[in-house]
Every structure is written in C-alpha cells, then in structure tokens.
PDB file of C-alpha atoms and ligand atoms in Angstrom:
ATOM      1  CA  UNK A  20      -9.939  25.028  21.405  1.00 96.00           C
ATOM      2  CA  UNK A  21      -8.997  21.391  22.045  1.00 97.00           C
ATOM      3  CA  UNK A  22     -10.379  18.890  19.595  1.00 96.00           C
ATOM      4  CA  UNK A  23     -10.152  15.112  19.681  1.00 96.00           C
ATOM      5  CA  UNK A  24     -10.096  12.493  16.953  1.00 94.00           C
ATOM      6  CA  UNK A  25     -10.936   8.902  17.735  1.00 94.00           C
ATOM      7  CA  UNK A  26     -10.510   5.671  15.813  1.00 94.00           C
ATOM      8  CA  UNK A  27     -13.167   3.027  16.312  1.00 95.00           C
ATOM      9  CA  UNK A  28     -12.698  -0.621  15.449  1.00 97.00           C
ATOM     10  CA  UNK A  29     -14.192  -4.040  16.094  1.00 98.00           C
ATOM     11  CA  UNK A  30     -12.206  -6.757  17.760  1.00 97.00           C
ATOM     12  CA  UNK A  31     -13.006 -10.430  17.136  1.00 98.00           C
ATOM     13  CA  UNK A  32     -11.815 -13.242  19.392  1.00 97.00           C
ATOM     14  CA  UNK A  33     -10.658 -15.495  16.563  1.00 96.00           C
ATOM     15  CA  UNK A  34     -10.926 -16.066  12.809  1.00 95.00           C
ATOM     16  CA  UNK A  35     -13.957 -18.280  13.490  1.00 96.00           C
ATOM     17  CA  UNK A  36     -15.975 -15.168  14.382  1.00 98.00           C
ATOM     18  CA  UNK A  37     -15.353 -13.564  10.977  1.00 97.00           C
ATOM     19  CA  UNK A  38     -17.650 -13.863   7.969  1.00 98.00           C
ATOM     20  CA  UNK A  39     -16.647 -16.538   5.470  1.00 98.00           C
ATOM     21  CA  UNK A  40     -15.402 -13.841   3.066  1.00 98.00           C
ATOM     22  CA  UNK A  41     -13.227 -12.145   5.692  1.00 98.00           C
ATOM     23  CA  UNK A  42     -11.901 -15.488   6.913  1.00 98.00           C
ATOM     24  CA  UNK A  43     -10.911 -16.374   3.359  1.00 98.00           C
ATOM     25  CA  UNK A  44      -9.159 -13.018   2.944  1.00 98.00           C
ATOM     26  CA  UNK A  45      -7.186 -13.451   6.152  1.00 98.00           C
ATOM     27  CA  UNK A  46      -6.184 -16.995   5.213  1.00 97.00           C
ATOM     28  CA  UNK A  47      -5.011 -15.751   1.810  1.00 98.00           C
ATOM     29  CA  UNK A  48      -2.905 -13.098   3.593  1.00 98.00           C
ATOM     30  CA  UNK A  49      -1.385 -15.834   5.762  1.00 98.00           C
ATOM     31  CA  UNK A  50      -0.662 -18.027   2.734  1.00 98.00           C
ATOM     32  CA  UNK A  51       1.006 -15.163   0.915  1.00 98.00           C
ATOM     33  CA  UNK A  52       3.713 -14.848   3.590  1.00 98.00           C
ATOM     34  CA  UNK A  53       5.365 -17.767   1.771  1.00 98.00           C
ATOM     35  CA  UNK A  54       6.264 -15.272  -0.975  1.00 98.00           C
ATOM     36  CA  UNK A  55       7.942 -12.865   1.445  1.00 98.00           C
ATOM     37  CA  UNK A  56      11.555 -11.950   0.686  1.00 98.00           C
ATOM     38  CA  UNK A  57      12.744 -10.807   4.118  1.00 98.00           C
ATOM     39  CA  UNK A  58      16.347 -11.942   4.691  1.00 98.00           C
ATOM     40  CA  UNK A  59      17.146  -8.729   6.587  1.00 98.00           C
ATOM     41  CA  UNK A  60      14.279  -8.397   9.052  1.00 98.00           C
ATOM     42  CA  UNK A  61      13.292 -12.096   9.150  1.00 98.00           C
ATOM     43  CA  UNK A  62       9.761 -10.744   9.512  1.00 98.00           C
ATOM     44  CA  UNK A  63       7.373 -12.016   6.858  1.00 98.00           C
ATOM     45  CA  UNK A  64       4.242 -10.006   6.161  1.00 98.00           C
ATOM     46  CA  UNK A  65       1.306 -11.159   4.062  1.00 98.00           C
ATOM     47  CA  UNK A  66      -1.495  -9.012   2.696  1.00 98.00           C
ATOM     48  CA  UNK A  67      -4.607  -9.787   0.681  1.00 98.00           C
ATOM     49  CA  UNK A  68      -7.038  -7.330  -0.852  1.00 98.00           C
ATOM     50  CA  UNK A  69     -10.583  -8.068  -1.929  1.00 98.00           C
ATOM     51  CA  UNK A  70     -11.874  -6.211  -4.972  1.00 97.00           C
ATOM     52  CA  UNK A  71     -15.515  -5.172  -5.286  1.00 97.00           C
ATOM     53  CA  UNK A  72     -15.990  -7.855  -7.963  1.00 95.00           C
ATOM     54  CA  UNK A  73     -14.810 -10.549  -5.543  1.00 95.00           C
ATOM     55  CA  UNK A  74     -11.294 -10.985  -6.908  1.00 97.00           C
ATOM     56  CA  UNK A  75      -8.510 -11.354  -4.355  1.00 98.00           C
ATOM     57  CA  UNK A  76      -4.980 -10.043  -4.968  1.00 98.00           C
ATOM     58  CA  UNK A  77      -2.177 -10.893  -2.568  1.00 98.00           C
ATOM     59  CA  UNK A  78       1.216  -9.460  -1.677  1.00 98.00           C
ATOM     60  CA  UNK A  79       4.107  -9.957   0.701  1.00 98.00           C
ATOM     61  CA  UNK A  80       6.974  -7.786   1.872  1.00 98.00           C
ATOM     62  CA  UNK A  81       9.911  -7.590  -0.515  1.00 98.00           C
ATOM     63  CA  UNK A  82      13.168  -6.371   1.003  1.00 98.00           C
ATOM     64  CA  UNK A  83      16.409  -5.164  -0.550  1.00 98.00           C
ATOM     65  CA  UNK A  84      19.954  -4.685   0.712  1.00 98.00           C
ATOM     66  CA  UNK A  85      19.430  -0.970   0.020  1.00 97.00           C
ATOM     67  CA  UNK A  86      16.761  -0.991   2.719  1.00 96.00           C
ATOM     68  CA  UNK A  87      14.415   1.798   1.524  1.00 96.00           C
ATOM     69  CA  UNK A  88      14.159   0.072  -1.851  1.00 98.00           C
ATOM     70  CA  UNK A  89      12.004  -2.674  -0.353  1.00 98.00           C
ATOM     71  CA  UNK A  90       8.233  -2.538  -0.123  1.00 98.00           C
ATOM     72  CA  UNK A  91       5.651  -3.557   2.471  1.00 98.00           C
ATOM     73  CA  UNK A  92       3.217  -6.388   1.814  1.00 98.00           C
ATOM     74  CA  UNK A  93       0.231  -4.047   1.835  1.00 98.00           C
ATOM     75  CA  UNK A  94       1.565  -1.805  -0.928  1.00 98.00           C
ATOM     76  CA  UNK A  95       2.706  -4.783  -3.000  1.00 98.00           C
ATOM     77  CA  UNK A  96      -0.888  -6.082  -2.885  1.00 98.00           C
ATOM     78  CA  UNK A  97      -2.571  -2.688  -3.373  1.00 98.00           C
ATOM     79  CA  UNK A  98      -0.381  -1.660  -6.309  1.00 98.00           C
ATOM     80  CA  UNK A  99      -0.661  -5.094  -7.919  1.00 98.00           C
ATOM     81  CA  UNK A 100      -4.463  -4.899  -7.653  1.00 98.00           C
ATOM     82  CA  UNK A 101      -4.477  -1.494  -9.335  1.00 97.00           C
ATOM     83  CA  UNK A 102      -1.968  -2.567 -11.979  1.00 97.00           C
ATOM     84  CA  UNK A 103      -3.785  -5.806 -12.804  1.00 97.00           C
ATOM     85  CA  UNK A 104      -7.417  -4.683 -12.498  1.00 96.00           C
ATOM     86  CA  UNK A 105      -7.081  -0.978 -13.323  1.00 95.00           C
ATOM     87  CA  UNK A 106      -7.004   2.129 -11.139  1.00 93.00           C
ATOM     88  CA  UNK A 107     -10.807   2.411 -11.270  1.00 94.00           C
ATOM     89  CA  UNK A 108     -11.327  -1.020  -9.734  1.00 96.00           C
ATOM     90  CA  UNK A 109     -12.491  -0.828  -6.128  1.00 97.00           C
ATOM     91  CA  UNK A 110     -10.793  -2.450  -3.150  1.00 98.00           C
ATOM     92  CA  UNK A 111     -13.286  -3.145  -0.406  1.00 98.00           C
ATOM     93  CA  UNK A 112     -11.075  -4.907   2.160  1.00 98.00           C
ATOM     94  CA  UNK A 113      -7.444  -5.527   3.026  1.00 98.00           C
ATOM     95  CA  UNK A 114      -6.131  -8.143   5.468  1.00 98.00           C
ATOM     96  CA  UNK A 115      -2.604  -8.126   6.878  1.00 98.00           C
ATOM     97  CA  UNK A 116      -0.686 -10.537   9.065  1.00 98.00           C
ATOM     98  CA  UNK A 117       2.900 -10.942  10.263  1.00 98.00           C
ATOM     99  CA  UNK A 118       5.027 -14.052  10.852  1.00 97.00           C
ATOM    100  CA  UNK A 119       8.135 -13.611  12.973  1.00 97.00           C
ATOM    101  CA  UNK A 120      11.515 -15.353  12.789  1.00 97.00           C
ATOM    102  CA  UNK A 121      10.241 -18.136  15.089  1.00 97.00           C
ATOM    103  CA  UNK A 122       7.378 -18.781  12.682  1.00 96.00           C
ATOM    104  CA  UNK A 123       4.691 -17.384  14.973  1.00 96.00           C
ATOM    105  CA  UNK A 124       1.769 -15.376  13.596  1.00 96.00           C
ATOM    106  CA  UNK A 125       2.005 -11.862  14.989  1.00 96.00           C
ATOM    107  CA  UNK A 126       0.465  -8.442  14.487  1.00 94.00           C
ATOM    108  CA  UNK A 127       1.525  -6.349  11.509  1.00 92.00           C
ATOM    109  CA  UNK A 128      -0.345  -3.080  11.800  1.00 95.00           C
ATOM    110  CA  UNK A 129       0.073  -1.106   8.543  1.00 98.00           C
ATOM    111  CA  UNK A 130       2.887   1.462   8.575  1.00 98.00           C
ATOM    112  CA  UNK A 131       2.294   5.155   7.889  1.00 97.00           C
ATOM    113  CA  UNK A 132       3.305   4.983   4.238  1.00 97.00           C
ATOM    114  CA  UNK A 133       0.874   2.118   3.583  1.00 98.00           C
ATOM    115  CA  UNK A 134      -1.880   4.048   5.374  1.00 98.00           C
ATOM    116  CA  UNK A 135      -1.254   6.999   3.068  1.00 96.00           C
ATOM    117  CA  UNK A 136      -1.644   4.758   0.013  1.00 97.00           C
ATOM    118  CA  UNK A 137      -4.730   3.061   1.436  1.00 97.00           C
ATOM    119  CA  UNK A 138      -6.329   6.438   2.238  1.00 96.00           C
ATOM    120  CA  UNK A 139      -5.827   7.712  -1.301  1.00 95.00           C
ATOM    121  CA  UNK A 140      -7.239   4.567  -2.899  1.00 96.00           C
ATOM    122  CA  UNK A 141     -10.252   4.702  -0.596  1.00 96.00           C
ATOM    123  CA  UNK A 142     -10.739   8.402  -1.339  1.00 93.00           C
ATOM    124  CA  UNK A 143     -11.069   7.837  -5.079  1.00 92.00           C
ATOM    125  CA  UNK A 144     -13.609   5.018  -4.851  1.00 94.00           C
ATOM    126  CA  UNK A 145     -17.238   4.926  -3.770  1.00 88.00           C
ATOM    127  CA  UNK A 146     -16.890   2.234  -1.131  1.00 95.00           C
ATOM    128  CA  UNK A 147     -14.922   2.048   2.116  1.00 97.00           C
ATOM    129  CA  UNK A 148     -11.878  -0.142   2.337  1.00 98.00           C
ATOM    130  CA  UNK A 149     -12.162  -2.231   5.490  1.00 98.00           C
ATOM    131  CA  UNK A 150      -8.849  -3.231   7.110  1.00 98.00           C
ATOM    132  CA  UNK A 151      -8.389  -6.493   8.990  1.00 98.00           C
ATOM    133  CA  UNK A 152      -5.323  -6.970  11.172  1.00 98.00           C
ATOM    134  CA  UNK A 153      -4.326 -10.191  12.772  1.00 97.00           C
ATOM    135  CA  UNK A 154      -3.354  -9.573  16.419  1.00 96.00           C
ATOM    136  CA  UNK A 155      -1.087 -11.535  18.739  1.00 91.00           C
ATOM    137  CA  UNK A 156      -3.003 -14.434  20.265  1.00 91.00           C
ATOM    138  CA  UNK A 157      -5.310 -14.849  17.276  1.00 94.00           C
ATOM    139  CA  UNK A 158      -7.657 -11.907  17.772  1.00 97.00           C
ATOM    140  CA  UNK A 159      -8.627  -9.825  14.751  1.00 98.00           C
ATOM    141  CA  UNK A 160      -8.988  -6.043  14.626  1.00 98.00           C
ATOM    142  CA  UNK A 161     -11.239  -4.629  11.919  1.00 98.00           C
ATOM    143  CA  UNK A 162     -11.531  -0.950  11.013  1.00 98.00           C
ATOM    144  CA  UNK A 163     -14.412  -0.007   8.738  1.00 97.00           C
ATOM    145  CA  UNK A 164     -12.489   2.608   6.783  1.00 97.00           C
ATOM    146  CA  UNK A 165      -8.797   2.761   5.825  1.00 97.00           C
ATOM    147  CA  UNK A 166      -8.860   6.572   6.069  1.00 95.00           C
ATOM    148  CA  UNK A 167      -9.680   6.360   9.759  1.00 95.00           C
ATOM    149  CA  UNK A 168      -6.168   4.931  10.269  1.00 97.00           C
ATOM    150  CA  UNK A 169      -4.621   8.183   9.053  1.00 96.00           C
ATOM    151  CA  UNK A 170      -6.388  11.165  10.598  1.00 94.00           C
ATOM    152  CA  UNK A 171      -5.490  14.557   9.126  1.00 92.00           C
ATOM    153  CA  UNK A 172      -3.868  12.919   6.108  1.00 90.00           C
ATOM    154  CA  UNK A 173      -2.014  14.837   3.427  1.00 88.00           C
ATOM    155  CA  UNK A 174      -4.346  15.489   0.483  1.00 81.00           C
ATOM    156  CA  UNK A 175      -2.745  18.023  -1.825  1.00 77.00           C
ATOM    157  CA  UNK A 176      -4.843  20.372  -3.935  1.00 77.00           C
ATOM    158  CA  UNK A 177      -2.369  20.204  -6.816  1.00 77.00           C
ATOM    159  CA  UNK A 178      -2.546  22.753  -9.634  1.00 76.00           C
TER     160      UNK A 178
HETATM  161  N1  LIG B 370       6.318  -4.490   6.833  1.00 96.14           N
HETATM  162  C1  LIG B 370       5.242  -4.753   6.046  1.00 96.14           C
HETATM  163  O1  LIG B 370       5.348  -5.439   5.018  1.00 96.14           O
HETATM  164  N2  LIG B 370       4.038  -4.266   6.424  1.00 96.14           N
HETATM  165  C2  LIG B 370       3.812  -3.593   7.571  1.00 96.14           C
HETATM  166  O2  LIG B 370       2.681  -3.243   7.854  1.00 96.14           O
HETATM  167  C3  LIG B 370       4.924  -3.262   8.468  1.00 96.14           C
HETATM  168  C4  LIG B 370       6.268  -3.692   8.022  1.00 96.14           C
HETATM  169  C5  LIG B 370       7.614  -5.087   6.467  1.00 96.14           C
HETATM  170  C6  LIG B 370       8.710  -4.131   6.074  1.00 96.14           C
HETATM  171  C7  LIG B 370       9.936  -4.982   6.343  1.00 96.14           C
HETATM  172  O3  LIG B 370      10.145  -5.838   5.234  1.00 96.14           O
HETATM  173  C8  LIG B 370       9.520  -5.848   7.515  1.00 96.14           C
HETATM  174  O4  LIG B 370       8.110  -5.811   7.564  1.00 96.14           O
HETATM  175  C9  LIG B 370      10.086  -5.410   8.829  1.00 96.14           C
HETATM  176  O5  LIG B 370       9.824  -4.079   9.087  1.00 96.14           O
END
C-alpha cells in the first residue's frame, strides 16, 4: 500500500508580516551571524531560539580544520539553551538565516543532523517548536512543528 507524508508550512512575504516576537527572533538570528567562525565555507549561519519563558539564546556555525568537528548554528543555539537553562526548559521557536561570502542574506534550511536534535527536544517537551527559515529574496518559511521536518525519525526504544 502506498502512503504519503506531507509537510505543511506558512510562507510570509517579508519580516514585516511576522509577529513582533518572531521578527525579533529572526533579527537576533541575523545579528548572531557576526559570531560565525566559517573560514572554510565562508557561509555564516545564525540561529536564535526562544524559550517558553521568553528568553532568547543565539548561536552561529563554528567550523574547524578537521571539518566534522565543527557545529551548525542551530545546534550551537539549541545545546547552549539546554546547557544554560536546563534540559527541562522548553524551546518554542527557532529562527535560522544564512549569509553568503558576498554578504547577502540567503536561505539556510536546517540540515538532517540539526533536524534530529530539534525533533528530540520537541518530543520531550509539551509545546511545539516552531521553525522559521529566512528564504532568498526576504520571504520567511514557518513550520509549526520541528518534528514535521524529519518524518519517520529515529526514536530508539533503548533498554
Ligand atoms: N550550516 C549551519 O550552520 N546550519 C545549517 O542549517 C546548514 C549548514 C553550516 C555548516 C558549515 O559551517 C556551513 O554552514 C556550510 O555548510
């Protein structure tokens, strides 16, 4: 039997169409690209997560000459939020944006590994984690649930 999974999302024409809270989160993600260490890819990524209590934690991609040792902006922000506010704190939204070598804002859709981390964090909290992605040309894509970005995700029933 064939079965189909779909991902639904909202697309906004510009940051002006977002709520004030989402606009702030996206701007914080943009600001955080200044902390990117990306001498190898020359692609700066900024991420900002909003906690349920209103706190915002930011991150940027951190590269290393041993390439796999680096980390994406999203996981830097997500792990920092958990480390600083505790693993039981809830993350209700994440915004991500890219800036290329020419300095232009471009899309940075979360990679598979970041989606896995986002899905697990969302799974252990009561609220959805919304994900906002800046798109080329200034549009914004918003998914209502991080888990929807990783259908059929690995969720081990360990011991
Ligand atoms: N990167 C992120 O930080 N987030 C993403 O969603 C995709 C890719 C980083 C990894 C690497 O430092 C650079 O972007 C180029 O792949």
